[in-house]
Amino acid sequence: MPKILMFTGHTSLKIGGLEEFFARLGSESADDLVLVENDYERIPDSVRTFFDERNLHVHRGSVGKTLLRAARDIAALLREHKPDIVHVNFQPVSYVAIVLARLLGARRIYWTKHSLLTTKRFSRTWWYHWFCMHFVDKVVCISASIDRELEDLRLARGKRMVLPLGINLVRFDRRRISGERMRRIRSELAIEEDDFVVTVVAQVRPVKRLDTFLEAVRILVRDSDIKKLRALIVGGTCDNEESAVLARRYAEFVEEKNLAAHVSFLGVRDDIATIYAVSDLAGLTSESEGLGLSLVEAAAMGMPLFGSRVGGIPEIVVDGQNGHTFEVADPAGLAEIIGRLINSKATREELGARSRRIAEERYDVAANTRTLAQLYGEASR
């Protein structure tokens, strides 16, 4: 295998689909893959241990936060490792790494697009992408919706491929969750046997539109008088004031609407599979979403799903097949979906079985990383 320098460009909050993807890719690439996180020191210990146990080579330092410092640090990494392939993931690190990788002689440069640009042609963001994509050999889109957006923006023509990240289908398999683990979680969260549990796994960020979910819960509990509804929100705040303010606003909403008995904010968790196992329904309410790996994880757990009709979500939540979609910021529409599924266990089981099949067919991390490893292998020919 060629030598690969992978700029992840994000701070991981938990062991999830992206971390599983890197671990699997590392096993495919032997000792030839080095991961560069944005800020290694801020990765939770659980994620560091996860990487270490899998013998992944991770740069144990940070990339500068200003443009000049980022360029200095990235150039030093390129000179140190002399990679054949540079693979970047998130902006703004992507822009700097792509240009420097080409200037310093990388044989191939790949750029994985994880989110929608939600911009127009000839905007500043568009020009950044237009410029950088001249240096890139392949743009990997994690969903067909991202690929379509780039096509509409006339970016990376002839250079794009669609390849979802995928997840560990063994880890996210309901059959592997013991009754004891489920009883422990139910006890911890005070979930009663006849509670209907709806789970959303998302960071507290404006784009996730958790207000839509909370308002749907209010409609169901206060207007429809559904007393045995439990709503679990799993995910932490981001390291910024906007996220902190939003978290306080959501907590105040729950208190003002007397929903404390129904809504639980669980923060960052590493036992997502078990939480899904004790849930009856899962979904996302985002206003923009490149793919939505938490939905893929829920699908693999055999969950019936709901999701806003935006970005890559309808690729996972296939309306009428394994769940239902609704318009962005439409809590009444979401409440109607949840209310309908509360009353039909047979429908939920049918939808959940189809979810697992969709996950197996499209989002197997082992199959998808093999595809990427084959792409890497082409660079050495």
PDB file of N, CA and C in Angstrom, residues 180-221:
ATOM      1  N   GLU A 180     -29.357  -8.110  29.955  1.00  0.00           N
ATOM      2  CA  GLU A 180     -28.813  -7.455  31.135  1.00  0.00           C
ATOM      3  C   GLU A 180     -28.400  -6.022  30.828  1.00  0.00           C
ATOM      4  N   ARG A 181     -27.756  -5.802  29.687  1.00  0.00           N
ATOM      5  CA  ARG A 181     -27.370  -4.445  29.300  1.00  0.00           C
ATOM      6  C   ARG A 181     -28.596  -3.562  29.119  1.00  0.00           C
ATOM      7  N   MET A 182     -29.636  -4.101  28.528  1.00  0.00           N
ATOM      8  CA  MET A 182     -30.852  -3.328  28.320  1.00  0.00           C
ATOM      9  C   MET A 182     -31.530  -3.006  29.654  1.00  0.00           C
ATOM     10  N   ARG A 183     -31.553  -3.962  30.565  1.00  0.00           N
ATOM     11  CA  ARG A 183     -32.159  -3.716  31.878  1.00  0.00           C
ATOM     12  C   ARG A 183     -31.376  -2.649  32.638  1.00  0.00           C
ATOM     13  N   ARG A 184     -30.043  -2.660  32.497  1.00  0.00           N
ATOM     14  CA  ARG A 184     -29.215  -1.681  33.186  1.00  0.00           C
ATOM     15  C   ARG A 184     -29.489  -0.266  32.670  1.00  0.00           C
ATOM     16  N   ILE A 185     -29.594  -0.116  31.355  1.00  0.00           N
ATOM     17  CA  ILE A 185     -29.885   1.189  30.773  1.00  0.00           C
ATOM     18  C   ILE A 185     -31.290   1.655  31.152  1.00  0.00           C
ATOM     19  N   ARG A 186     -32.242   0.748  31.091  1.00  0.00           N
ATOM     20  CA  ARG A 186     -33.610   1.110  31.473  1.00  0.00           C
ATOM     21  C   ARG A 186     -33.662   1.594  32.916  1.00  0.00           C
ATOM     22  N   SER A 187     -32.924   0.910  33.779  1.00  0.00           N
ATOM     23  CA  SER A 187     -32.901   1.310  35.182  1.00  0.00           C
ATOM     24  C   SER A 187     -32.225   2.673  35.347  1.00  0.00           C
ATOM     25  N   GLU A 188     -31.088   2.861  34.659  1.00  0.00           N
ATOM     26  CA  GLU A 188     -30.368   4.133  34.751  1.00  0.00           C
ATOM     27  C   GLU A 188     -31.229   5.307  34.300  1.00  0.00           C
ATOM     28  N   LEU A 189     -31.981   5.104  33.233  1.00  0.00           N
ATOM     29  CA  LEU A 189     -32.766   6.191  32.646  1.00  0.00           C
ATOM     30  C   LEU A 189     -34.212   6.205  33.146  1.00  0.00           C
ATOM     31  N   ALA A 190     -34.522   5.309  34.067  1.00  0.00           N
ATOM     32  CA  ALA A 190     -35.881   5.229  34.643  1.00  0.00           C
ATOM     33  C   ALA A 190     -36.933   5.045  33.560  1.00  0.00           C
ATOM     34  N   ILE A 191     -36.646   4.166  32.617  1.00  0.00           N
ATOM     35  CA  ILE A 191     -37.594   3.859  31.550  1.00  0.00           C
ATOM     36  C   ILE A 191     -38.489   2.709  32.012  1.00  0.00           C
ATOM     37  N   GLU A 192     -39.771   2.946  32.025  1.00  0.00           N
ATOM     38  CA  GLU A 192     -40.710   1.917  32.438  1.00  0.00           C
ATOM     39  C   GLU A 192     -41.079   1.020  31.266  1.00  0.00           C
ATOM     40  N   GLU A 193     -41.608  -0.145  31.581  1.00  0.00           N
ATOM     41  CA  GLU A 193     -41.856  -1.171  30.574  1.00  0.00           C
ATOM     42  C   GLU A 193     -42.804  -0.695  29.482  1.00  0.00           C
ATOM     43  N   ASP A 194     -43.798   0.125  29.847  1.00  0.00           N
ATOM     44  CA  ASP A 194     -44.789   0.549  28.857  1.00  0.00           C
ATOM     45  C   ASP A 194     -44.498   1.932  28.283  1.00  0.00           C
ATOM     46  N   ASP A 195     -43.302   2.481  28.539  1.00  0.00           N
ATOM     47  CA  ASP A 195     -42.908   3.750  27.925  1.00  0.00           C
ATOM     48  C   ASP A 195     -42.635   3.553  26.439  1.00  0.00           C
ATOM     49  N   PHE A 196     -43.007   4.546  25.651  1.00  0.00           N
ATOM     50  CA  PHE A 196     -42.637   4.574  24.236  1.00  0.00           C
ATOM     51  C   PHE A 196     -41.449   5.515  24.111  1.00  0.00           C
ATOM     52  N   VAL A 197     -40.295   4.972  23.694  1.00  0.00           N
ATOM     53  CA  VAL A 197     -39.037   5.712  23.737  1.00  0.00           C
ATOM     54  C   VAL A 197     -38.631   6.148  22.325  1.00  0.00           C
ATOM     55  N   VAL A 198     -38.450   7.449  22.164  1.00  0.00           N
ATOM     56  CA  VAL A 198     -38.015   8.020  20.887  1.00  0.00           C
ATOM     57  C   VAL A 198     -36.648   8.672  21.115  1.00  0.00           C
ATOM     58  N   THR A 199     -35.672   8.313  20.281  1.00  0.00           N
ATOM     59  CA  THR A 199     -34.295   8.777  20.479  1.00  0.00           C
ATOM     60  C   THR A 199     -33.784   9.560  19.282  1.00  0.00           C
ATOM     61  N   VAL A 200     -33.137  10.675  19.590  1.00  0.00           N
ATOM     62  CA  VAL A 200     -32.417  11.454  18.578  1.00  0.00           C
ATOM     63  C   VAL A 200     -30.973  11.585  19.043  1.00  0.00           C
ATOM     64  N   VAL A 201     -30.040  11.211  18.185  1.00  0.00           N
ATOM     65  CA  VAL A 201     -28.616  11.332  18.480  1.00  0.00           C
ATOM     66  C   VAL A 201     -28.067  12.465  17.620  1.00  0.00           C
ATOM     67  N   ALA A 202     -27.728  13.585  18.258  1.00  0.00           N
ATOM     68  CA  ALA A 202     -27.273  14.765  17.524  1.00  0.00           C
ATOM     69  C   ALA A 202     -26.612  15.739  18.475  1.00  0.00           C
ATOM     70  N   GLN A 203     -25.585  16.421  17.997  1.00  0.00           N
ATOM     71  CA  GLN A 203     -24.983  17.485  18.775  1.00  0.00           C
ATOM     72  C   GLN A 203     -25.964  18.647  18.932  1.00  0.00           C
ATOM     73  N   VAL A 204     -25.771  19.416  19.985  1.00  0.00           N
ATOM     74  CA  VAL A 204     -26.606  20.597  20.203  1.00  0.00           C
ATOM     75  C   VAL A 204     -26.052  21.723  19.328  1.00  0.00           C
ATOM     76  N   ARG A 205     -26.569  21.785  18.126  1.00  0.00           N
ATOM     77  CA  ARG A 205     -26.170  22.789  17.141  1.00  0.00           C
ATOM     78  C   ARG A 205     -27.409  23.281  16.426  1.00  0.00           C
ATOM     79  N   PRO A 206     -27.422  24.533  15.966  1.00  0.00           N
ATOM     80  CA  PRO A 206     -28.619  25.044  15.283  1.00  0.00           C
ATOM     81  C   PRO A 206     -29.068  24.184  14.114  1.00  0.00           C
ATOM     82  N   VAL A 207     -28.104  23.658  13.338  1.00  0.00           N
ATOM     83  CA  VAL A 207     -28.454  22.910  12.135  1.00  0.00           C
ATOM     84  C   VAL A 207     -29.232  21.636  12.447  1.00  0.00           C
ATOM     85  N   LYS A 208     -29.109  21.115  13.663  1.00  0.00           N
ATOM     86  CA  LYS A 208     -29.794  19.870  14.028  1.00  0.00           C
ATOM     87  C   LYS A 208     -31.275  20.084  14.349  1.00  0.00           C
ATOM     88  N   ARG A 209     -31.681  21.326  14.558  1.00  0.00           N
ATOM     89  CA  ARG A 209     -33.077  21.690  14.777  1.00  0.00           C
ATOM     90  C   ARG A 209     -33.762  20.806  15.827  1.00  0.00           C
ATOM     91  N   LEU A 210     -33.095  20.661  16.963  1.00  0.00           N
ATOM     92  CA  LEU A 210     -33.683  19.893  18.056  1.00  0.00           C
ATOM     93  C   LEU A 210     -34.940  20.572  18.597  1.00  0.00           C
ATOM     94  N   ASP A 211     -35.111  21.852  18.315  1.00  0.00           N
ATOM     95  CA  ASP A 211     -36.349  22.526  18.702  1.00  0.00           C
ATOM     96  C   ASP A 211     -37.562  21.894  18.029  1.00  0.00           C
ATOM     97  N   THR A 212     -37.378  21.403  16.803  1.00  0.00           N
ATOM     98  CA  THR A 212     -38.472  20.717  16.107  1.00  0.00           C
ATOM     99  C   THR A 212     -38.878  19.459  16.854  1.00  0.00           C
ATOM    100  N   PHE A 213     -37.882  18.696  17.316  1.00  0.00           N
ATOM    101  CA  PHE A 213     -38.160  17.471  18.061  1.00  0.00           C
ATOM    102  C   PHE A 213     -38.864  17.788  19.378  1.00  0.00           C
ATOM    103  N   LEU A 214     -38.348  18.793  20.096  1.00  0.00           N
ATOM    104  CA  LEU A 214     -38.943  19.136  21.390  1.00  0.00           C
ATOM    105  C   LEU A 214     -40.373  19.634  21.232  1.00  0.00           C
ATOM    106  N   GLU A 215     -40.640  20.421  20.219  1.00  0.00           N
ATOM    107  CA  GLU A 215     -42.004  20.910  19.995  1.00  0.00           C
ATOM    108  C   GLU A 215     -42.930  19.755  19.620  1.00  0.00           C
ATOM    109  N   ALA A 216     -42.418  18.790  18.848  1.00  0.00           N
ATOM    110  CA  ALA A 216     -43.236  17.607  18.518  1.00  0.00           C
ATOM    111  C   ALA A 216     -43.587  16.828  19.781  1.00  0.00           C
ATOM    112  N   VAL A 217     -42.630  16.712  20.694  1.00  0.00           N
ATOM    113  CA  VAL A 217     -42.905  16.045  21.968  1.00  0.00           C
ATOM    114  C   VAL A 217     -43.974  16.817  22.747  1.00  0.00           C
ATOM    115  N   ARG A 218     -43.864  18.140  22.761  1.00  0.00           N
ATOM    116  CA  ARG A 218     -44.867  18.942  23.457  1.00  0.00           C
ATOM    117  C   ARG A 218     -46.257  18.711  22.876  1.00  0.00           C
ATOM    118  N   ILE A 219     -46.354  18.684  21.553  1.00  0.00           N
ATOM    119  CA  ILE A 219     -47.641  18.446  20.899  1.00  0.00           C
ATOM    120  C   ILE A 219     -48.222  17.102  21.319  1.00  0.00           C
ATOM    121  N   LEU A 220     -47.382  16.083  21.332  1.00  0.00           N
ATOM    122  CA  LEU A 220     -47.856  14.738  21.661  1.00  0.00           C
ATOM    123  C   LEU A 220     -48.292  14.631  23.125  1.00  0.00           C
ATOM    124  N   VAL A 221     -47.494  15.237  24.006  1.00  0.00           N
ATOM    125  CA  VAL A 221     -47.780  15.108  25.440  1.00  0.00           C
ATOM    126  C   VAL A 221     -48.919  16.019  25.872  1.00  0.00           C
TER     127      VAL A 221
END
